CSV table of C-alpha atoms in Angstrom, one decimal:
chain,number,residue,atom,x,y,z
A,1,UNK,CA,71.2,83.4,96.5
A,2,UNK,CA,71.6,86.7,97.8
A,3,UNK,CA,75.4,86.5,97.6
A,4,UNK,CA,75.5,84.9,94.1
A,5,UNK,CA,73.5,88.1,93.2
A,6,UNK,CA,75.8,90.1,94.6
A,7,UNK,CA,79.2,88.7,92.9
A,8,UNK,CA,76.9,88.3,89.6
A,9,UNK,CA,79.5,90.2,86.6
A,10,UNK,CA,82.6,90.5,89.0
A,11,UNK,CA,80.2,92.2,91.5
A,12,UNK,CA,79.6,95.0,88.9
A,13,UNK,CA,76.3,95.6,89.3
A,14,UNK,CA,73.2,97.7,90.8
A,15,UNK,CA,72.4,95.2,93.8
A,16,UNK,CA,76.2,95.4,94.7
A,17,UNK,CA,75.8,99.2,94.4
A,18,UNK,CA,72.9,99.4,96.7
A,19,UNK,CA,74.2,97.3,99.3
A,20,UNK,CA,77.6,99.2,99.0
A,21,UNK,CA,76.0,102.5,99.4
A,22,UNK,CA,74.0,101.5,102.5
A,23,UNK,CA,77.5,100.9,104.2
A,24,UNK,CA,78.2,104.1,103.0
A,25,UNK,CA,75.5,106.0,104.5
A,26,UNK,CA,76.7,104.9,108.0
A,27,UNK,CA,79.4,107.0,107.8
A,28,UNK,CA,78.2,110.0,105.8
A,29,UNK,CA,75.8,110.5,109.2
A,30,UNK,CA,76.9,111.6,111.9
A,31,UNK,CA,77.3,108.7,114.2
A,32,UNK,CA,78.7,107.6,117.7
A,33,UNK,CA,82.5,106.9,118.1
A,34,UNK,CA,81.2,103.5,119.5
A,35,UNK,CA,78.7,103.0,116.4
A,36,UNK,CA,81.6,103.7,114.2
A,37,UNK,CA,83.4,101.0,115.5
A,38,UNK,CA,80.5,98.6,114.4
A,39,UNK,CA,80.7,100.0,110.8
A,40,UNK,CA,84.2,99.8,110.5
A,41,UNK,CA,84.4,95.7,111.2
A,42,UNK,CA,81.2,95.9,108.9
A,43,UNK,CA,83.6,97.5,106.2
A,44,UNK,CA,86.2,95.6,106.3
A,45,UNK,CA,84.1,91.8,106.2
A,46,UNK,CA,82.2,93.7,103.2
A,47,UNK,CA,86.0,94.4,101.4
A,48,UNK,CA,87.0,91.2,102.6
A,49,UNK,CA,84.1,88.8,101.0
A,50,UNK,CA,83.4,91.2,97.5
A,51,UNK,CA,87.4,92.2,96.5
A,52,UNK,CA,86.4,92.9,93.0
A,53,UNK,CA,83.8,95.1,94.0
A,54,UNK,CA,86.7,97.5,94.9
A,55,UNK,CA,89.5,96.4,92.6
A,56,UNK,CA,88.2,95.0,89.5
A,57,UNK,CA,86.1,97.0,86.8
A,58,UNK,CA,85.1,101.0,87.5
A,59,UNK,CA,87.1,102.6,90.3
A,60,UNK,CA,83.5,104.3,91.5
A,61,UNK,CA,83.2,102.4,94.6
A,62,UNK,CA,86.9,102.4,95.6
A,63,UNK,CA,87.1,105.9,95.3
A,64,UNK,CA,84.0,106.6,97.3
A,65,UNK,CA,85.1,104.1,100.3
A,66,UNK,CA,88.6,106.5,100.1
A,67,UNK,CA,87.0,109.3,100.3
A,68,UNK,CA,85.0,108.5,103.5
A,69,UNK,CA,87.9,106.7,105.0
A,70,UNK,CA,90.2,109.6,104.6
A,71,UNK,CA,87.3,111.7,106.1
A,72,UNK,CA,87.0,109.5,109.2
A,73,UNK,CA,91.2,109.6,109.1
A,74,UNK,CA,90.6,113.5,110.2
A,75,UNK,CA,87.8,112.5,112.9
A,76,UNK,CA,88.1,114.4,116.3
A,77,UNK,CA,87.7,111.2,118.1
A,78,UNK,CA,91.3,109.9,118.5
A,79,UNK,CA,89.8,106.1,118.4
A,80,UNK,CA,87.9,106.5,115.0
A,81,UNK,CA,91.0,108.0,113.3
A,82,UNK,CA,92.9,105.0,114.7
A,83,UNK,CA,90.1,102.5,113.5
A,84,UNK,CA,89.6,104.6,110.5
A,85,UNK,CA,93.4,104.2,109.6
A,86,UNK,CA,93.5,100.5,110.1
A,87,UNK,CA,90.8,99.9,107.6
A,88,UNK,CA,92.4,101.8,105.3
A,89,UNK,CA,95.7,99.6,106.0
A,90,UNK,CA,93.4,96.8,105.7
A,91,UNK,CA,92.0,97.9,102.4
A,92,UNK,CA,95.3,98.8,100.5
A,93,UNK,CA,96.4,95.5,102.0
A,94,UNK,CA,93.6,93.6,99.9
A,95,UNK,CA,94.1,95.8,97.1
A,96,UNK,CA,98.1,94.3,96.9
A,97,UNK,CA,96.9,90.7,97.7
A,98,UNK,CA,93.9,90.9,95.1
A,99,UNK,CA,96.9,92.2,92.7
A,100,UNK,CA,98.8,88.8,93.0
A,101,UNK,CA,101.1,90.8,94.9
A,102,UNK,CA,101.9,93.0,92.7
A,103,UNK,CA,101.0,96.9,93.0
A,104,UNK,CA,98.6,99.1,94.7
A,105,UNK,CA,98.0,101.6,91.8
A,106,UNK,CA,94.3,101.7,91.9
A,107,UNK,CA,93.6,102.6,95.7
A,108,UNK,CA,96.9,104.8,95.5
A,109,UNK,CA,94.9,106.5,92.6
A,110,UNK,CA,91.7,107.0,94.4
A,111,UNK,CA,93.5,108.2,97.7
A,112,UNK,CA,95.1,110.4,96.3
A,113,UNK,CA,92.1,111.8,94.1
A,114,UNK,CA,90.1,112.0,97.9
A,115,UNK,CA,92.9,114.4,99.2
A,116,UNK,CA,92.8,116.2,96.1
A,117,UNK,CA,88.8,116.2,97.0
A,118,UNK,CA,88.9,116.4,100.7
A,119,UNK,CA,91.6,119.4,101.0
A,120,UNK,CA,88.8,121.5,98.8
A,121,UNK,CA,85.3,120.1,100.8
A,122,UNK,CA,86.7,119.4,104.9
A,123,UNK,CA,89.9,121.3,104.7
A,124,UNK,CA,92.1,118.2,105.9
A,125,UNK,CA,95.7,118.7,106.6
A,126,UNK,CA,96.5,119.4,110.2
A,127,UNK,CA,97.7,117.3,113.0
A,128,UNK,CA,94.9,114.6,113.0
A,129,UNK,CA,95.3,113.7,109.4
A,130,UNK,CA,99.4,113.5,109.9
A,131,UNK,CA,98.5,111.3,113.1
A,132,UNK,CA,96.3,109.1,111.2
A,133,UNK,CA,99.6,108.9,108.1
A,134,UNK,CA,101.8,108.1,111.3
A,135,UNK,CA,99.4,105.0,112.1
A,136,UNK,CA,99.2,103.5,108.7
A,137,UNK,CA,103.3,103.9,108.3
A,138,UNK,CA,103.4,102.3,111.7
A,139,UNK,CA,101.0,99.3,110.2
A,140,UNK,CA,103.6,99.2,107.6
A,141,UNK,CA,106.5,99.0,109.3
A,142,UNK,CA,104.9,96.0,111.9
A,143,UNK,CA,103.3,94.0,109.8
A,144,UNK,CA,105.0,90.9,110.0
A,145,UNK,CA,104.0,89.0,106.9
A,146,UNK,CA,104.5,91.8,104.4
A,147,UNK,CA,108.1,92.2,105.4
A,148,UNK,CA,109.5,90.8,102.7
A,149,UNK,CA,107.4,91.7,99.6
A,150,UNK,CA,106.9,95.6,98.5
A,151,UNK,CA,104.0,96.3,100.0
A,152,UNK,CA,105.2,98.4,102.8
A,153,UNK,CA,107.6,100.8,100.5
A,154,UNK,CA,104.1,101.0,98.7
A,155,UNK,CA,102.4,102.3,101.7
A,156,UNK,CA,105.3,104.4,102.4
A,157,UNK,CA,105.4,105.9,99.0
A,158,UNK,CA,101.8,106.8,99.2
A,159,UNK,CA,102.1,108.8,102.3
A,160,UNK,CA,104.4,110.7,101.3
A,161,UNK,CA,102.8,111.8,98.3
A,162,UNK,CA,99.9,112.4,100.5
A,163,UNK,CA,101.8,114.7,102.4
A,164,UNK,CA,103.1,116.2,99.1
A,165,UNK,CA,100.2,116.9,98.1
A,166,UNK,CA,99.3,118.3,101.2
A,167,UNK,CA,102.2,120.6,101.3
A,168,UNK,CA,102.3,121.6,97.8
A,169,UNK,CA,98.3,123.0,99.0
A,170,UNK,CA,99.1,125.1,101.8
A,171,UNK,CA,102.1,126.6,99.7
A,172,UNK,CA,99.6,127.0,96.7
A,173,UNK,CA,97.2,129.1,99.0
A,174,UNK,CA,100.5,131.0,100.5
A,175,UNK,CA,100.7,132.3,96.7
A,176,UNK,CA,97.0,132.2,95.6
A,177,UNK,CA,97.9,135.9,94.3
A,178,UNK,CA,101.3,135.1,92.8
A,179,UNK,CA,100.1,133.4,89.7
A,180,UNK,CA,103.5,132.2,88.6
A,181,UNK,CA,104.4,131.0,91.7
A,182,UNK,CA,101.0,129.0,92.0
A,183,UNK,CA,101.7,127.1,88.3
A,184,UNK,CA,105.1,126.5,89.3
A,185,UNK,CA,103.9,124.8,92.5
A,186,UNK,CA,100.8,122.7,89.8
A,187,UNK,CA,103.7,122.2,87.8
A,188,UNK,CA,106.1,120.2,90.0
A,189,UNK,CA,102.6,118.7,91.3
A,190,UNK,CA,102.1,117.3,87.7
A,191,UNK,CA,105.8,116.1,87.4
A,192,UNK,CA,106.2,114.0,90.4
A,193,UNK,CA,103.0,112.5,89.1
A,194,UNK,CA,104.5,111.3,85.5
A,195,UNK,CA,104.2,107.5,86.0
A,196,UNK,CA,100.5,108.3,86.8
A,197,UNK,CA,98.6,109.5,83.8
A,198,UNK,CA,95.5,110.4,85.7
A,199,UNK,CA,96.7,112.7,88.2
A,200,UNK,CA,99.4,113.9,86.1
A,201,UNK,CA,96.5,115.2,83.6
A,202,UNK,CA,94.2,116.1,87.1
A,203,UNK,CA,97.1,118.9,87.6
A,204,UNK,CA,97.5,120.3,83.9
A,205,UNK,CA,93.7,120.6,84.2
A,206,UNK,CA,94.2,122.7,87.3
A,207,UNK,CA,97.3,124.5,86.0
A,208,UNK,CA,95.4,125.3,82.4
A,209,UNK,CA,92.7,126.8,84.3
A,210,UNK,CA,94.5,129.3,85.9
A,211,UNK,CA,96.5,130.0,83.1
A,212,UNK,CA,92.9,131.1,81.4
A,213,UNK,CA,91.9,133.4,84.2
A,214,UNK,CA,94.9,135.2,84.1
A,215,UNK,CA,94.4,135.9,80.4
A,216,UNK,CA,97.8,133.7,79.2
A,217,UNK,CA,95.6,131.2,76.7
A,218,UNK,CA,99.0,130.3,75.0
A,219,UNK,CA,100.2,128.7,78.4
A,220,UNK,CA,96.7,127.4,78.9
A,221,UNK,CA,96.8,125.7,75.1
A,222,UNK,CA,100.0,124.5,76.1
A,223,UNK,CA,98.9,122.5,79.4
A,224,UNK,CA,95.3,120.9,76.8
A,225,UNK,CA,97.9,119.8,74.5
A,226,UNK,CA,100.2,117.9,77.3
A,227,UNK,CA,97.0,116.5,78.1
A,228,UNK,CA,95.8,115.6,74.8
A,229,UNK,CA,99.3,114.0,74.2
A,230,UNK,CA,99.0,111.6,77.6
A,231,UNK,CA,96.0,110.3,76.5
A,232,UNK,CA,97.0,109.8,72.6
A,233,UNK,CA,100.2,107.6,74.3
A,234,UNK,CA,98.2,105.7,76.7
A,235,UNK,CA,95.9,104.9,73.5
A,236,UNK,CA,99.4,103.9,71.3
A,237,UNK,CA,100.2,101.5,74.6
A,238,UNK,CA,96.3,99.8,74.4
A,239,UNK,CA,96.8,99.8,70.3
A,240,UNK,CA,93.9,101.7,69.7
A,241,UNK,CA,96.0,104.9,68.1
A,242,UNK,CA,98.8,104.1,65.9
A,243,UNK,CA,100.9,107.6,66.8
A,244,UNK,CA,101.2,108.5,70.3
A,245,UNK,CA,102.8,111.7,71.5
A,246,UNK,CA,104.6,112.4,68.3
A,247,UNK,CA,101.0,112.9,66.9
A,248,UNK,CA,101.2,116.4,68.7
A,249,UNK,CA,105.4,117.6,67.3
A,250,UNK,CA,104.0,119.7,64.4
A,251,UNK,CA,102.6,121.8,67.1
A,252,UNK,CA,105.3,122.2,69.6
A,253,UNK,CA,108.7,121.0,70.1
A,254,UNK,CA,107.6,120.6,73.6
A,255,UNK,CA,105.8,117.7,73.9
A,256,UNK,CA,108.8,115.7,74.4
């Protein structure tokens, strides 16, 4: 009964939450290396029996579960960031199987979106977070029965932007006082994210912003608009908005 509750609208709903954010709790307390252990296999039976929970509907959960994972991926305990990165393998493994095969975009998405988090609240970056990439390209590159579909050039892919992303930070706080050089770094940040609309608009928020505190409101108009015009196309592409990007031409040439 319990179960049935739990899977009850593609296991979109407040039981499923509950039960999700107990799991969750184990690992936002400080626990044993051993404990951990326990909660990782916990974890991955959890992602294992209730898929949609994670890949189906609102990206909530999914992104949450990154966002601890990646925290555990940066553990001092050289165990937990090898467990830690095998769930994660584990998770972006059921992510491409619940996909038919097909993509990873929505836990590549969140992951990302947890650096993006996790750089600002635990200042990850440094050896053990490059370790724990190493492991999860290793996964890739071993696993047997993903040989020959895309999945591993997926994983690949994602770490790399990972370390991107990474990179692209430490330069941006190199040049925190060069405010040209720190939108040029936003900007090639938002352009190796155009096939993502999400985290392309994340990093014209980021770049507008400090546009406005240095007092250039024509750059920072110019970044909104970019925005506004990635959501107008995505809109044209789901046929609730007839125009698209062009919508935004009488204002600048640019948007092309």
């Amino acid at each position: 009964t319990l179960q049935r509750q739990l899977q009850q609208s593609d296991c979109q709903n407040a039981l499923m939450k509950k039960v999700f954010d107990t799991h969750m709790l184990f690992l936002q307390i400080n626990q044993s290396a051993a404990a951990l252990k326990h909660v990782f296999a916990a974890l991955r039976l959890f992602v294992g029996k209730f898929p949609s929970a994670f890949f189906q509907g609102q990206a909530d959960l999914c992104g949450s579960l990154c966002y601890e994972i990646l925290k555990c991926c940066n553990h001092r305990s050289r165990s937990t960031q090898t467990e830690a990165s095998a769930l994660l393998y584990f998770f972006m493994r059921k992510n491409f199987e619940f996909n038919k095969q097909k993509s990873i975009v929505r836990s590549h998405l969140q992951l990302i979106k947890a650096v993006s988090q996790l750089i600002a609240d635990a200042g990850i970056g440094g050896s053990r977070f490059q370790h724990s990439l190493a492991i999860i390209n290793n996964f890739a590159n071993g696993d047997k029965q993903m040989k020959n579909v895309n999945f591993p050039a997926e994983v690949k892919d994602l770490t790399k932007r990972i370390r991107t992303v990474l990179m692209a930070t430490a330069q941006m706080k190199e040049h925190e006082k060069d405010p040209e050089m720190l939108v040029d770094l936003q900007y090639s940040l938002a352009n190796s994210y155009a096939s993502t609309p999400e985290l392309r608009r994340t990093w014209l928020e980021s770049m507008a912003k400090i546009h406005a505190r240095n007092g250039d409101l024509s750059e920072a108009a110019m970044c909104y608009i970019h925005i506004a015009a990635l959501i107008a196309e995505y809109l044209k592409r789901k046929g609730l908005f007839s125009m698209g990007w062009p919508a935004f031409l009488s204002i600048t040439p640019n948007i092309k």
